[in-house]
Coordinates of C-alpha atoms in Angstrom, one line a residue:
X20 CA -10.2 14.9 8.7
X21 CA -13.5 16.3 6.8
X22 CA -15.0 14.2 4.9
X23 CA -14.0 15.5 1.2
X24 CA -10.2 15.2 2.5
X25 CA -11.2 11.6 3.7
X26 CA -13.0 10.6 0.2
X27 CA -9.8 12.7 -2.1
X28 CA -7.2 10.6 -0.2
X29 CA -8.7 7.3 -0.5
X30 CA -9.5 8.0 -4.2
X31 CA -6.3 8.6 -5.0
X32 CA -4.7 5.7 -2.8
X33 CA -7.2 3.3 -4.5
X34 CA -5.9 4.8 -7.9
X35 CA -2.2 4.2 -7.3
X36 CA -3.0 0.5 -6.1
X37 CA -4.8 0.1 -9.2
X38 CA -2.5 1.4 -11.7
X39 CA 0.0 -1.2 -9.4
X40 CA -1.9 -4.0 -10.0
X41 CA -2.2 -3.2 -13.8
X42 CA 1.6 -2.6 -14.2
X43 CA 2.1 -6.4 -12.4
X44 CA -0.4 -7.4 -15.2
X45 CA 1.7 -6.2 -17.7
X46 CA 4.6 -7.4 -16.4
X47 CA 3.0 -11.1 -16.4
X48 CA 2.0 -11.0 -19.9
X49 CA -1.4 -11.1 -18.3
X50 CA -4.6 -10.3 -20.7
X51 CA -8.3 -9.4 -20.6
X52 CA -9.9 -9.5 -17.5
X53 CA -7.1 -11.1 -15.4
X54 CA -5.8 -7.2 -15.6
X55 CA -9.1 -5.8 -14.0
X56 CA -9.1 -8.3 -11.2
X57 CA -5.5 -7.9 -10.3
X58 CA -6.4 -3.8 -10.5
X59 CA -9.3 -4.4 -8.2
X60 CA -8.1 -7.1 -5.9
X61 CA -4.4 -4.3 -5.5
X62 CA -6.9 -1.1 -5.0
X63 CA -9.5 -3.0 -2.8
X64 CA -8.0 -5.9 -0.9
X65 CA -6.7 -4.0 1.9
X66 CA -9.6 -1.7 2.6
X67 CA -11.9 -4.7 2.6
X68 CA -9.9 -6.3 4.7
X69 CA -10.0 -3.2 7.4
X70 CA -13.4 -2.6 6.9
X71 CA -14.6 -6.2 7.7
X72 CA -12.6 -6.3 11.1
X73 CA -13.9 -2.9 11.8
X74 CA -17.5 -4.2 11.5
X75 CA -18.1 -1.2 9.0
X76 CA -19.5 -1.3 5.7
X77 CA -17.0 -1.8 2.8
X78 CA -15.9 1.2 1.7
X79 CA -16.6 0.2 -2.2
X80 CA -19.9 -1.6 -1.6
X81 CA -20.9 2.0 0.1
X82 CA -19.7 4.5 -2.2
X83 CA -19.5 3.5 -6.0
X84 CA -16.8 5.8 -6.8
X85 CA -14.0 3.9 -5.4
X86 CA -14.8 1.4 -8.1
X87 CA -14.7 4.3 -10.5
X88 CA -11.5 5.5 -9.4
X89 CA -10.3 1.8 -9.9
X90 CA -11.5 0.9 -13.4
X91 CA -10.5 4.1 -14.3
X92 CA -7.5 4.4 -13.4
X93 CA -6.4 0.5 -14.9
X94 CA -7.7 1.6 -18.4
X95 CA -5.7 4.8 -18.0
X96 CA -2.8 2.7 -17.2
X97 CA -3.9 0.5 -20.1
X98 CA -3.8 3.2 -22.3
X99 CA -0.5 4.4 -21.6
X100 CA 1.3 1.1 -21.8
X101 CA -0.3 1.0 -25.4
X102 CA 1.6 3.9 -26.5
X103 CA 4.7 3.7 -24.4
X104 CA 5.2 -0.3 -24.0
X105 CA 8.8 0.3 -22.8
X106 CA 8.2 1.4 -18.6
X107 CA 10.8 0.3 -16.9
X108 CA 10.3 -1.8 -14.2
X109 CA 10.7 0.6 -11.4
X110 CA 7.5 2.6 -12.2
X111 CA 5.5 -0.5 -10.0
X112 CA 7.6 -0.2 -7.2
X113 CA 7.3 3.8 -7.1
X114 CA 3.6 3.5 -7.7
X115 CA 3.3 1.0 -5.2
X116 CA 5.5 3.2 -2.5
X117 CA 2.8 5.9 -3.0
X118 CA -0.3 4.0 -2.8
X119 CA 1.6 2.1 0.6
X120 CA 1.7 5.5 2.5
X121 CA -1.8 6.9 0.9
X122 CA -3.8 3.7 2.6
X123 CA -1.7 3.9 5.6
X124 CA -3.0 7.0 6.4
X125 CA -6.5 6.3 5.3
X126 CA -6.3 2.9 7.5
X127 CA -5.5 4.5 10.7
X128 CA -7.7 7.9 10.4
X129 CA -10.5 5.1 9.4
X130 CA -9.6 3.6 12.8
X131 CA -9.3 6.5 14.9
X132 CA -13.0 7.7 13.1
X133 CA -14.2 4.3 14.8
X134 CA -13.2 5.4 18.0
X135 CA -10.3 2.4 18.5
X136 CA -7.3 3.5 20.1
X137 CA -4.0 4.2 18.2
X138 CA -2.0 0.9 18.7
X139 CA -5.6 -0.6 16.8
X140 CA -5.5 2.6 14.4
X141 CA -1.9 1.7 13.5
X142 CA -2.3 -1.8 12.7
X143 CA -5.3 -1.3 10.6
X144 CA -3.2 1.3 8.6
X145 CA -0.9 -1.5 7.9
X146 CA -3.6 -3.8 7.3
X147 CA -5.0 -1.4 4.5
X148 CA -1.1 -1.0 3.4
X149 CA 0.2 -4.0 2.7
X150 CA -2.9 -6.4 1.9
X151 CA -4.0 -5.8 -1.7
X152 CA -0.4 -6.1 -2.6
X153 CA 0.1 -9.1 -1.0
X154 CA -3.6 -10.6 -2.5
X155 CA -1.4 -9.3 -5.9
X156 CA 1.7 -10.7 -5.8
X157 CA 0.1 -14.7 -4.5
X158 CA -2.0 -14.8 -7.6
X159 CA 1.1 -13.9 -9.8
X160 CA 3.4 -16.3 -7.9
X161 CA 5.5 -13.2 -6.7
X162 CA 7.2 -13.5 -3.4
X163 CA 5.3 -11.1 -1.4
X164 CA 6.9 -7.6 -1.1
X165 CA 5.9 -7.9 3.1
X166 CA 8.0 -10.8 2.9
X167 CA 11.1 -9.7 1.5
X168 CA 13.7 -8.4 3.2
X169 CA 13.6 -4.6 2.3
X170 CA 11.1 -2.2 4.1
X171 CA 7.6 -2.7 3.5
X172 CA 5.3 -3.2 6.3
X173 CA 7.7 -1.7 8.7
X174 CA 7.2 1.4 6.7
X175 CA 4.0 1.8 7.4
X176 CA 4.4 1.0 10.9
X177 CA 7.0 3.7 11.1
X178 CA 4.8 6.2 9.6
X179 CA 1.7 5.0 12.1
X180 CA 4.7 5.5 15.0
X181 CA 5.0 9.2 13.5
X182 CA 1.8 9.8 13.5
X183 CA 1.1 8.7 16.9
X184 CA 4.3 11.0 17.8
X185 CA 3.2 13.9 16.5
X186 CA -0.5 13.0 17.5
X187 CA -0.1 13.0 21.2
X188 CA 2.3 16.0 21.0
X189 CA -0.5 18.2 20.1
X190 CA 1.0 19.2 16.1
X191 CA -1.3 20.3 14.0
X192 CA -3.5 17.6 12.7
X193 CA -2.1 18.4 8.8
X194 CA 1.1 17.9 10.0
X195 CA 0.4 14.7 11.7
X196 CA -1.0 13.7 8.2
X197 CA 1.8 14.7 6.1
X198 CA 4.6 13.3 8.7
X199 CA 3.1 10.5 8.4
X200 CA 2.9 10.1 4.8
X201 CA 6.7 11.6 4.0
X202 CA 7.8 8.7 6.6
X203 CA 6.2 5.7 4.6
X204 CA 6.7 7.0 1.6
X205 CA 10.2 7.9 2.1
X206 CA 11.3 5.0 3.9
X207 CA 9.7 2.8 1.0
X208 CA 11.5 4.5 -1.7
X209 CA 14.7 4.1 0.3
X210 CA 14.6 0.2 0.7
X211 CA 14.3 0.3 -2.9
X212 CA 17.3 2.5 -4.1
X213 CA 19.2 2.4 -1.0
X214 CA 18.7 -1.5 -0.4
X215 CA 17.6 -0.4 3.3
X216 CA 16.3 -3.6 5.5
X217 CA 15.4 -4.3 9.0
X218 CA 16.5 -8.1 10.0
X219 CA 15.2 -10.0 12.5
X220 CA 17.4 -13.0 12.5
X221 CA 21.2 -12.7 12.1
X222 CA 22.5 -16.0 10.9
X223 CA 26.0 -17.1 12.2
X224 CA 28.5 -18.9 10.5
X225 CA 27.6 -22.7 11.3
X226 CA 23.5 -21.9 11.1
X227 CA 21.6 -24.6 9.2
X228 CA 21.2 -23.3 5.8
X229 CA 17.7 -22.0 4.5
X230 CA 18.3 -24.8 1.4
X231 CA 18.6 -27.6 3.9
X232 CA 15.6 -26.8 5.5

C-alpha cells in the first residue's frame, strides 16, 4: 500500500472511532472534556496499542494529523448532535462497524510493513480493531462489545482470514484490501441486524447457572 493510501485509510478509520466515542458521550449524558477523551481514547487506543508491541513509534505522537482528524471529527459530531439531538441509537453501532474493518485493515498492512508474518499481521489487525472500543465502553461501564455474544472480534479475524486467503492466492493486492474490508464490515453489520453470534460454550439443561456463579 503507498503511503497516501496508508495515511487516507487511517485518517478516516481514526475519524469513524472518533465520532464513536463522541456518540457514546452523548449517549452517557457525558460533558466537556470527558467527550474529547472518550473521542481520543476510541480513535487512538488501539493503534497505540499495536504500535507499542510493534516497537514502532506511535502513529499520533509521529504524525500530528491523526490528532487532527480526531478533534475534528468529535466537534463535527458535536455539532451535528446540536442541531439534530434525536440519532437513534444505531448510528454508534454502524459508525463503530466501519471504523472496526477500517483499523483492521490498517492493523495488519502496519504488520505486514514490519516484516511480521500474517498470523502476527492478523492479530495486530484485531488488536487495532477492537481496543479503543473496549478502553470506551470500561470507562462508561458498558459491557464490552468484544465481550458480548454477537460478532465483534471474530469479524475482524474473519476479514484478516480473507485477506490472508486472497493474499497467498496471488489476487490483486486492492482486492485483498477491499475483501477484507467488505468481510468485517459486513459480518459486523450482520450481528447487529441479524443477531448473528459465534458460541463457544453450549450450556445443557442441568449446567450451573451464570447467577449462581
Amino acid at each position: 500500500m503507498s503511503d497516501d493510501w496508508f495515511l487516507f485509510l487511517n485518517l478516516f478509520g481514526v475519524a469513524f472511532f472518533a465520532v464513536s466515542g463522541t456518540l457514546m458521550a452523548y449517549k452517557k449524558d457525558v460533558d466537556g472534556f470527558g467527550v474529547v477523551v472518550l473521542a481520543s481514547v476510541t480513535a487512538l487506543g488501539g493503534g497505540t496499542l499495536r504500535d507499542v508491541l510493534l516497537d514502532e513509534p506511535v502513529f499520533w505522537v509521529a504524525q500530528s494529523d491523526y490528532l487532527y482528524a480526531t478533534y475534528g471529527a468529535a466537534f463535527a459530531t458535536i455539532a451535528l448532535l446540536r442541531l439534530k439531538s434525536n440519532l437513534h441509537g444505531n448510528y454508534l453501532m454502524v459508525v463503530d462497524a466501519f471504523g472496526l474493518g477500517l483499523f483492521n485493515i490498517i492493523g495488519i498492512e502496519k504488520a505486514l510493513i514490519g516484516e511480521t508474518g500474517m498470523v502476527i499481521a492478523i492479530t495486530m489487525g484485531t488488536t487495532t480493531g477492537i481496543f479503543g472500543g473496549l478502553i470506551r465502553d470500561v470507562i462508561c461501564r458498558e459491557i464490552p462489545m468484544v465481550m458480548r455474544g454477537e460478532l465483534y472480534a471474530t469479524a475482524c479475524l474473519c476479514g484478516g482470514l480473507v485477506y490472508a486467503g486472497l493474499f497467498y492466492l496471488a489476487v490483486p493486492y486492492s482486492l485483498c484490501i477491499l475483501g477484507s474490508l467488505f468481510t468485517t464490515i459486513f459480518l459486523r453489520l450482520g450481528a447487529l441486524h441479524w443477531n448473528w453470534e459465534f458460541p463457544i460454550f453450549r450450556r445443557q439443561i442441568g449446567d450451573i447457572d451464570k447467577d449462581d456463579v
